PDB file of C-alpha atoms in Angstrom:
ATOM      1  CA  UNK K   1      -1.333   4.140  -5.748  1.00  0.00           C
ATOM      2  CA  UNK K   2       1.648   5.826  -6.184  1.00  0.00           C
ATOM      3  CA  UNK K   3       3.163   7.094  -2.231  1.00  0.00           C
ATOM      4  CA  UNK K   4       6.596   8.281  -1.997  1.00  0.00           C
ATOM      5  CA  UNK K   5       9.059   6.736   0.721  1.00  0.00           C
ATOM      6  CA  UNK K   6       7.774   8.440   3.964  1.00  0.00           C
ATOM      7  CA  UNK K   7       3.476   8.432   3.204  1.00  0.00           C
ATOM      8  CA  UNK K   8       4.265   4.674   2.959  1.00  0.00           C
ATOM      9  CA  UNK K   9       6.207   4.426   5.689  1.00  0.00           C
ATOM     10  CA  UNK K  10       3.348   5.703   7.597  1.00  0.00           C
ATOM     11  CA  UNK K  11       0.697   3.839   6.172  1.00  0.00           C
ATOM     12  CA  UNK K  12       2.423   0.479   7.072  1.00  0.00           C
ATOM     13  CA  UNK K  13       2.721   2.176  10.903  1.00  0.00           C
ATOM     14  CA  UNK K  14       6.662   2.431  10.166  1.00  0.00           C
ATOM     15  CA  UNK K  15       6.177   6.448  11.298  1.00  0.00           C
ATOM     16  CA  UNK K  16       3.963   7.837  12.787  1.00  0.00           C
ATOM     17  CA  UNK K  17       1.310   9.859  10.707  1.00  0.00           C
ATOM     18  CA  UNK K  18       1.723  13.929  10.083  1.00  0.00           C
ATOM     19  CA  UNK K  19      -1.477  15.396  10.158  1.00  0.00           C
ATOM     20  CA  UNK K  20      -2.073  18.106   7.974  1.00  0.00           C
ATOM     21  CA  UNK K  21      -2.506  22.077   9.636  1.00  0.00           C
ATOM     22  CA  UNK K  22      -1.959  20.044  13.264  1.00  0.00           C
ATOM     23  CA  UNK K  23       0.157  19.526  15.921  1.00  0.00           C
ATOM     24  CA  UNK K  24       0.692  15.954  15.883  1.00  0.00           C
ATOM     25  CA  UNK K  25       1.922  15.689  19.256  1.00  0.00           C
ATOM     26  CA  UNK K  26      -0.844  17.239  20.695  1.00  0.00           C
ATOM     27  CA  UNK K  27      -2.900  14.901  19.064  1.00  0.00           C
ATOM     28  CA  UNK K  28      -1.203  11.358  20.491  1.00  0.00           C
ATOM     29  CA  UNK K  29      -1.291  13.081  23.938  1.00  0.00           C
ATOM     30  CA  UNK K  30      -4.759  13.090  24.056  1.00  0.00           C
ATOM     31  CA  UNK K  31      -5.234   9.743  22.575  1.00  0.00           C
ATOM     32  CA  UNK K  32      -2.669   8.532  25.728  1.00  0.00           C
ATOM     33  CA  UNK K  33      -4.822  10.380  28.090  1.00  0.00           C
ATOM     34  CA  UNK K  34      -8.436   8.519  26.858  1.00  0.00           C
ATOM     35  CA  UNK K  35      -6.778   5.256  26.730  1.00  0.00           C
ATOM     36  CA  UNK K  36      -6.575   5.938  30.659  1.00  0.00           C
ATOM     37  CA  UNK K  37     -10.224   6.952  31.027  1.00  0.00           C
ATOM     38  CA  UNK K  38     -12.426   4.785  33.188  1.00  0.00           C
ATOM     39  CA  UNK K  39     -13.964   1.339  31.777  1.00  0.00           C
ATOM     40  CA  UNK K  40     -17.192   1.602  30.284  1.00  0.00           C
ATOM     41  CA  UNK K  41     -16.315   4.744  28.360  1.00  0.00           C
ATOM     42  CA  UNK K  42     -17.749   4.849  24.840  1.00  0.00           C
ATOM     43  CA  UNK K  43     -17.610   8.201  23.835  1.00  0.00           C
ATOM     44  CA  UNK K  44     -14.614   9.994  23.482  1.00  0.00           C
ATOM     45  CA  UNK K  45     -12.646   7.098  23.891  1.00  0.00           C
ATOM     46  CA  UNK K  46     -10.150   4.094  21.595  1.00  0.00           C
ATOM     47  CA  UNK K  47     -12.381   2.021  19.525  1.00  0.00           C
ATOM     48  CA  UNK K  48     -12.742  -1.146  21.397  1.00  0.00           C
ATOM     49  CA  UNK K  49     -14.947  -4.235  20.891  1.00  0.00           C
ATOM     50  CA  UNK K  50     -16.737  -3.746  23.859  1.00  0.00           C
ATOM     51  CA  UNK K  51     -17.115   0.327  22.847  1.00  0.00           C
ATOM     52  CA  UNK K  52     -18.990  -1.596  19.350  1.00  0.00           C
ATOM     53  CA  UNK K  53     -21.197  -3.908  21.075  1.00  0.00           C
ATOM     54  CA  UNK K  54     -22.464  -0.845  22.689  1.00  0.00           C
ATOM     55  CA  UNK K  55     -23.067   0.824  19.130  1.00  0.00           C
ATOM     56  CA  UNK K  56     -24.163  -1.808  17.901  1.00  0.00           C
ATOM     57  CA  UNK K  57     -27.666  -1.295  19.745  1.00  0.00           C
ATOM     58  CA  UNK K  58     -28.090   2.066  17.778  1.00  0.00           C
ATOM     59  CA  UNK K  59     -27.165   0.719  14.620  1.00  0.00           C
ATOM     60  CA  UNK K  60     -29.239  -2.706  15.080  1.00  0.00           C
ATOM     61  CA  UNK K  61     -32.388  -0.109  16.069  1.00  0.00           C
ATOM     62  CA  UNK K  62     -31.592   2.451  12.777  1.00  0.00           C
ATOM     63  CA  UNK K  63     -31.540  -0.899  10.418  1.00  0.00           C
ATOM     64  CA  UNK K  64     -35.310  -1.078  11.437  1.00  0.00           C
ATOM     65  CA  UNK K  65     -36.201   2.773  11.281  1.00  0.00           C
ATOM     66  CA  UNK K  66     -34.511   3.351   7.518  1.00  0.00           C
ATOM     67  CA  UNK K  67     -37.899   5.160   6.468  1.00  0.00           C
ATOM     68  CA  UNK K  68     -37.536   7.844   8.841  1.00  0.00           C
ATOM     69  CA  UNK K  69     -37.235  11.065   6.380  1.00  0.00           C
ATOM     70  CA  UNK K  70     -34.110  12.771   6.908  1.00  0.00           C
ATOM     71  CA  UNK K  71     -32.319  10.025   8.846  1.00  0.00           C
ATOM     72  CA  UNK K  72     -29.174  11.324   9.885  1.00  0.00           C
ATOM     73  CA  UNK K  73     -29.680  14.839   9.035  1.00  0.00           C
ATOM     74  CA  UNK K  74     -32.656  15.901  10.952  1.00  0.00           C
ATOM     75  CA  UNK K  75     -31.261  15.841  14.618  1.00  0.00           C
ATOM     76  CA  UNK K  76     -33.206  14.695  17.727  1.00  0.00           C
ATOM     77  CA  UNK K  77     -33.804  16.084  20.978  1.00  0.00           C
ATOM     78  CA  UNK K  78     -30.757  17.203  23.200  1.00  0.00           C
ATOM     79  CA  UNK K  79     -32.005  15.880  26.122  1.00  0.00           C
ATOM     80  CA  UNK K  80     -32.993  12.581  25.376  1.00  0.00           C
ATOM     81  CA  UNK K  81     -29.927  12.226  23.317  1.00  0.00           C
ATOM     82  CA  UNK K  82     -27.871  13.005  26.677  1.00  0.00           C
ATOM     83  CA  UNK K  83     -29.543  10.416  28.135  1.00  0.00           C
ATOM     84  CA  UNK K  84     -28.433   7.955  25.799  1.00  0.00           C
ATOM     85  CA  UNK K  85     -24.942   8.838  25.592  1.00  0.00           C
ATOM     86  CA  UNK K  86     -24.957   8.748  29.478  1.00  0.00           C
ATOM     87  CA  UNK K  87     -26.481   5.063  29.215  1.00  0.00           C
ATOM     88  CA  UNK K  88     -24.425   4.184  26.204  1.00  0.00           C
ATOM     89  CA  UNK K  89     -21.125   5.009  28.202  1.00  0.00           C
ATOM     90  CA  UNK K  90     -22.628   2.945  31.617  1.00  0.00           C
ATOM     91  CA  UNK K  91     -22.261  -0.410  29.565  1.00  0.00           C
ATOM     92  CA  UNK K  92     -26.263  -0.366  29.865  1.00  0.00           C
ATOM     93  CA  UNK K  93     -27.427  -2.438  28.002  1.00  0.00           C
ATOM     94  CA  UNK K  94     -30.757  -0.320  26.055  1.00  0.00           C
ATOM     95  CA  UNK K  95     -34.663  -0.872  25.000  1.00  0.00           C
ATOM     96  CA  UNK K  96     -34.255   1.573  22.179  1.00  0.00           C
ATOM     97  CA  UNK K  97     -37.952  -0.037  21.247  1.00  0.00           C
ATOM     98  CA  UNK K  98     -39.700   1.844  24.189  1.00  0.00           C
ATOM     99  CA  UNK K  99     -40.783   4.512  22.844  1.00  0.00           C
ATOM    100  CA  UNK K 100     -38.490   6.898  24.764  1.00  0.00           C
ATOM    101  CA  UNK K 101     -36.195   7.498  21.888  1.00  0.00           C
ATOM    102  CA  UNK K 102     -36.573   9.198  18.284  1.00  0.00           C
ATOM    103  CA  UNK K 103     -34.779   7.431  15.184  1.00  0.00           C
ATOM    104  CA  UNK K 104     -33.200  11.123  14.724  1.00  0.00           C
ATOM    105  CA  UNK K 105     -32.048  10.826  18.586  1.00  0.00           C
ATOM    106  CA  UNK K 106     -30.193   7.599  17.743  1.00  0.00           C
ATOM    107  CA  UNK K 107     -28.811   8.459  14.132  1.00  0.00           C
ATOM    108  CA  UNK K 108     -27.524  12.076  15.836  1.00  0.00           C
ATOM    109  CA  UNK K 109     -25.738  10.216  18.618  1.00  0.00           C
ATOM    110  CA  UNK K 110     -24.224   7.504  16.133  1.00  0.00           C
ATOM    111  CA  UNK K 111     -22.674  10.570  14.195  1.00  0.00           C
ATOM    112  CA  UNK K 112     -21.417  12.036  17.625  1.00  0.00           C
ATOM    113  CA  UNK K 113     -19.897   8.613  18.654  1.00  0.00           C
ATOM    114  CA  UNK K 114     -17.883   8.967  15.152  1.00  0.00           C
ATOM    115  CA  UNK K 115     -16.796  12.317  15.436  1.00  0.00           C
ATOM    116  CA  UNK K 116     -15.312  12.255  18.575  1.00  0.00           C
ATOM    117  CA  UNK K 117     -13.015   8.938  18.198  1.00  0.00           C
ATOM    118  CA  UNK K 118      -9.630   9.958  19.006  1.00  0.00           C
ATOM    119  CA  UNK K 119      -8.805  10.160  15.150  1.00  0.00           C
ATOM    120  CA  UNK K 120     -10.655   9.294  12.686  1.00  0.00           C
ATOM    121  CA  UNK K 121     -12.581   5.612  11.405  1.00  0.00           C
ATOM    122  CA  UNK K 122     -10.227   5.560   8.688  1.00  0.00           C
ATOM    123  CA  UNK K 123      -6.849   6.500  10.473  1.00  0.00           C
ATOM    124  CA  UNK K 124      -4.683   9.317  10.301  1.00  0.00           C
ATOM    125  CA  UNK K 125      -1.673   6.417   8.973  1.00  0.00           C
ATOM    126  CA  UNK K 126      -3.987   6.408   5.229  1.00  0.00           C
ATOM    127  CA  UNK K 127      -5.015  10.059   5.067  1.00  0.00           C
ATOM    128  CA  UNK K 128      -2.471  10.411   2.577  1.00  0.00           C
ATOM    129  CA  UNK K 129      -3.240   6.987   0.533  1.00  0.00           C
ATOM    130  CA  UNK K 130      -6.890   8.160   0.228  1.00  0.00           C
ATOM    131  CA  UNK K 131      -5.896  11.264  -1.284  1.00  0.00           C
ATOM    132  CA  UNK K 132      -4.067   8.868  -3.794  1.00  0.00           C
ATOM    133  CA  UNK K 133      -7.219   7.122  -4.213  1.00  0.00           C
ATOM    134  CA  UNK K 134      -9.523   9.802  -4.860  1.00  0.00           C
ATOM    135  CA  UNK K 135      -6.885  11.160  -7.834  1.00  0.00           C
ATOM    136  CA  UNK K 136      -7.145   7.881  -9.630  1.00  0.00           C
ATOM    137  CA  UNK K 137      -8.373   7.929 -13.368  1.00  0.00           C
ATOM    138  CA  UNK K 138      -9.774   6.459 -16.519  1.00  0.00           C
ATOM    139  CA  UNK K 139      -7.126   6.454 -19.064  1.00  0.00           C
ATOM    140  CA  UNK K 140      -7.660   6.728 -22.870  1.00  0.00           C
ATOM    141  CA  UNK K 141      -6.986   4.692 -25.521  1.00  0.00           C
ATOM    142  CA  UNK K 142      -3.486   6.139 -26.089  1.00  0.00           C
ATOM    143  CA  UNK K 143      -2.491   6.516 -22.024  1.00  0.00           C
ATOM    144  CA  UNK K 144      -3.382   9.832 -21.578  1.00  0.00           C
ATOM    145  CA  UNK K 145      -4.891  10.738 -18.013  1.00  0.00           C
ATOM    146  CA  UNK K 146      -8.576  11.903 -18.521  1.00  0.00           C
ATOM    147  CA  UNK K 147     -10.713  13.342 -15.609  1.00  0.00           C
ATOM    148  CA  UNK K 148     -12.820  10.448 -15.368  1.00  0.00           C
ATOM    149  CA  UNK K 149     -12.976   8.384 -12.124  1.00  0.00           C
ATOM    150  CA  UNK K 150     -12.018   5.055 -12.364  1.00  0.00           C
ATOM    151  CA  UNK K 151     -14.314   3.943  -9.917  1.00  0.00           C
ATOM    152  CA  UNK K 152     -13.480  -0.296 -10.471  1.00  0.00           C
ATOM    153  CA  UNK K 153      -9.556   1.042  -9.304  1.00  0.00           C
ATOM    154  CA  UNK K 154     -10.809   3.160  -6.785  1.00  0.00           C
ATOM    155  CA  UNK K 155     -13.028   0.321  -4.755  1.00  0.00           C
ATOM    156  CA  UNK K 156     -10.435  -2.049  -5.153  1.00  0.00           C
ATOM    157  CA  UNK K 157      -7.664  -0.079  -3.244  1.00  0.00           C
ATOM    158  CA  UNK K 158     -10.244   1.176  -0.379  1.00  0.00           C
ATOM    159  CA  UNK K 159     -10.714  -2.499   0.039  1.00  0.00           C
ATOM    160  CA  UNK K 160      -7.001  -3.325  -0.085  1.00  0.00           C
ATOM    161  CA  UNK K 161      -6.836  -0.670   2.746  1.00  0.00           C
ATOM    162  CA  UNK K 162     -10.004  -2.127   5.055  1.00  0.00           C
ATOM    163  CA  UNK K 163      -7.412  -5.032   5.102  1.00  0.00           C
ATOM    164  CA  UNK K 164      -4.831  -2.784   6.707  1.00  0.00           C
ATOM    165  CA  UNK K 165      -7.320  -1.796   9.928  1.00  0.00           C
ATOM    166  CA  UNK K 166      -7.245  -2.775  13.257  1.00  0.00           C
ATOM    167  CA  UNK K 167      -9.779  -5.867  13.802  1.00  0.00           C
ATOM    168  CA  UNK K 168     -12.268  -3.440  15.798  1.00  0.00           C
ATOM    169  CA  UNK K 169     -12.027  -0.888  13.299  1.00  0.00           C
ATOM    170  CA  UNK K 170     -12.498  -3.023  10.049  1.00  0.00           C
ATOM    171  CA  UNK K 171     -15.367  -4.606  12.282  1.00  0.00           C
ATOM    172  CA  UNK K 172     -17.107  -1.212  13.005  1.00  0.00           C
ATOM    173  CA  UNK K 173     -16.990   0.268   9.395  1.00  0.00           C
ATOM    174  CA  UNK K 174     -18.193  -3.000   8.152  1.00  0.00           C
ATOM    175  CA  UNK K 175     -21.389  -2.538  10.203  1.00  0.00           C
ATOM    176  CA  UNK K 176     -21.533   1.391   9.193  1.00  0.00           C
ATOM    177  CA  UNK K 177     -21.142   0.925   5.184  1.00  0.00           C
ATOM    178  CA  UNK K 178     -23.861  -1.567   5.343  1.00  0.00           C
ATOM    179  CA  UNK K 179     -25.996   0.473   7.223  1.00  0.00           C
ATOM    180  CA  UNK K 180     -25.652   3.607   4.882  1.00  0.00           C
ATOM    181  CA  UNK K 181     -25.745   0.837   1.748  1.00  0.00           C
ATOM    182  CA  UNK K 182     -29.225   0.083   3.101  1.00  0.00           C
ATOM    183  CA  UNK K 183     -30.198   3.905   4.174  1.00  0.00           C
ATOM    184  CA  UNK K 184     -29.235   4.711   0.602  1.00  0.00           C
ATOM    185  CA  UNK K 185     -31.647   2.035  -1.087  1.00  0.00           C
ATOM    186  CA  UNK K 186     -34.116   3.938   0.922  1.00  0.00           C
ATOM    187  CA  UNK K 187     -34.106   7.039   0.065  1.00  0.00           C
ATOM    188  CA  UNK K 188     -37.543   7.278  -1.693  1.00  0.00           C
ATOM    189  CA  UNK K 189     -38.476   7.931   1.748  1.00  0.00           C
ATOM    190  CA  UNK K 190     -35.736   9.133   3.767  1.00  0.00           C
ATOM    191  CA  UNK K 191     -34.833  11.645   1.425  1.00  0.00           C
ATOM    192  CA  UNK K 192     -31.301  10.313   2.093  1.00  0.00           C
ATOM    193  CA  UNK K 193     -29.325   9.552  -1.081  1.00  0.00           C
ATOM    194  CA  UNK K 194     -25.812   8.097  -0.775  1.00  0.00           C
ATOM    195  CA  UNK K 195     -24.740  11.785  -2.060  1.00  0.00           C
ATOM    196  CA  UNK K 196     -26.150  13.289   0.943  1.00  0.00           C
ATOM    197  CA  UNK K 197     -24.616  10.432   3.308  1.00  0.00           C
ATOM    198  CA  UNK K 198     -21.138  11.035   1.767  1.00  0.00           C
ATOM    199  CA  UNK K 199     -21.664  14.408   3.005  1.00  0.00           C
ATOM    200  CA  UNK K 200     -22.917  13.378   6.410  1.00  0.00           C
ATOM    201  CA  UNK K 201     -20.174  10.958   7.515  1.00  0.00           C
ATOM    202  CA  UNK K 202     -17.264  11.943   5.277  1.00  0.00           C
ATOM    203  CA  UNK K 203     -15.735  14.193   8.334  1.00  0.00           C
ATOM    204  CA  UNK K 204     -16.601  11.570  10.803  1.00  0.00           C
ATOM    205  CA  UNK K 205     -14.782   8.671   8.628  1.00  0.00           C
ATOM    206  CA  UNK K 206     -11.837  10.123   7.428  1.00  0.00           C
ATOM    207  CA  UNK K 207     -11.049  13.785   7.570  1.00  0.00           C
ATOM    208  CA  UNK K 208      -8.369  15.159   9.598  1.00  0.00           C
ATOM    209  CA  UNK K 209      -8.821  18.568  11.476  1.00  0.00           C
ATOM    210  CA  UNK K 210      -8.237  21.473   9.523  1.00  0.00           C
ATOM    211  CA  UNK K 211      -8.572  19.527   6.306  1.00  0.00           C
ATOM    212  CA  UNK K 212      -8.050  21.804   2.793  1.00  0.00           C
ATOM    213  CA  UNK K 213     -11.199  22.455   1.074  1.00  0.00           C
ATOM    214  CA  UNK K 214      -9.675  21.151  -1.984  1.00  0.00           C
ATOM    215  CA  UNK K 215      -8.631  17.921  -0.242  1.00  0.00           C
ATOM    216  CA  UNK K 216     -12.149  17.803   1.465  1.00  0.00           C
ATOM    217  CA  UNK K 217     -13.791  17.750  -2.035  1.00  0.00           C
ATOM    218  CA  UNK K 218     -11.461  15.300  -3.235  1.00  0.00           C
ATOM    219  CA  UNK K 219     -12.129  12.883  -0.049  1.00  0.00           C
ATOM    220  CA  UNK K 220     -15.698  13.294  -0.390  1.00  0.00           C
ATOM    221  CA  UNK K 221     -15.826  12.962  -4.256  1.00  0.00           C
ATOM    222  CA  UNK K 222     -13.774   9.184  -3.624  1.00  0.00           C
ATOM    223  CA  UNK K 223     -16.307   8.263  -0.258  1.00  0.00           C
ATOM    224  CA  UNK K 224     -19.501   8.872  -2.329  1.00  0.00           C
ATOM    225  CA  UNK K 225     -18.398   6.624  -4.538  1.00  0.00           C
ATOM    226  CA  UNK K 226     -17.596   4.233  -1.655  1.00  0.00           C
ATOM    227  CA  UNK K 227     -21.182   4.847  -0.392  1.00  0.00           C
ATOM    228  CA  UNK K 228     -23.038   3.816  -3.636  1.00  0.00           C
TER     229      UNK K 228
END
């Protein structure tokens, strides 16, 4: 992928990232002011290991409820999904198998946990490089761009990017694409194709606030791929 002088820059963590339609200084303020939140914390707050182990117990529980028709889409009930956040950010460690919670109570709050990490999975540093990514195609016999996604090129360089992730991070989305690898293979009775997961998590993975629509389609186009 071809990134002039100052995307790469910030992709390597040389600068720091500028965030499309945003106010990037608002934006590493509040990260500053969650990284002094209270232990124990999982919502809302840096991506820790001990913030995953936590997840982990939803996503552990959703591996054995795949069948569940309209995983991820459907959501649960607000109350009982209050109660597991609250629990979730106690460090409690949860009998999702009792009966109290729904699958849809569980896949909702794994969705929340996503959207409201300081910045995104993916990090604001490759917002740029995806872009990059999702613009890569097929070329003809005599070198001529076509509009055909070069999917092989495009797989390779999200991988080459995993690499670039914080430990935690990598470790998370690991667990996450083979959860929505497996809710895809599925979908004969979830009704949950990895089209309709691209849609679901492509604005908790990646996109920055106030995204373009054009960039939004291009992001999702490239993470649908990812998702198959």
């Amino acid at each position: 992928i071809d990134l002039p002088g100052t995307e790469f820059a910030q992709l390597i963590g040389e600068e720091q990232p500028k965030l499309p339609n945003s106010s990037s200084s608002s934006f590493f303020r509040s990260f500053h002011f969650l990284r002094r939140r209270g232990k124990g914390v999982v919502f809302g707050a840096p991506l820790t290991e001990e913030g995953i182990a936590q997840i982990y117990q939803l996503i552990e529980y959703l591996h054995k409820n795949l069948h569940v028709e309209g995983l991820f889409r459907i959501p649960g009930n607000s109350v009982r999904q209050q109660s597991l956040r609250e629990a979730l950010n106690s460090g409690m460690e949860m009998d999702l198998e009792c009966g109290e919670f729904h699958p849809n109570d569980v896949a909702t709050m794994l969705k929340a946990f996503l959207g409201e990490l300081p910045e995104p999975l993916l990090s604001h540093r490759h917002y740029n490089a995806h872009l990059k990514i999702a613009d890569l195609m097929v070329f003809d016999a005599l070198g001529n761009k076509t509009s055909v996604a070069d999917k092989e090129r495009q797989i390779e360089a999200l991988q080459l990017l995993f690499l670039l992730l914080p430990s935690a991070t990598r470790n998370l989305l690991k667990l996450l694409l083979d959860l929505l690898y497996h809710t895809a293979k599925q979908q004969l009775s979830n009704k949950m194709s990895a089209h309709n997961l691209a849609l679901m998590f492509a604005p908790h993975i990646l996109w920055p606030r106030n995204v373009s629509i054009g960039n939004a389609l291009m992001l999702y186009s490239c993470h649908s791929t990812l998702t198959r």
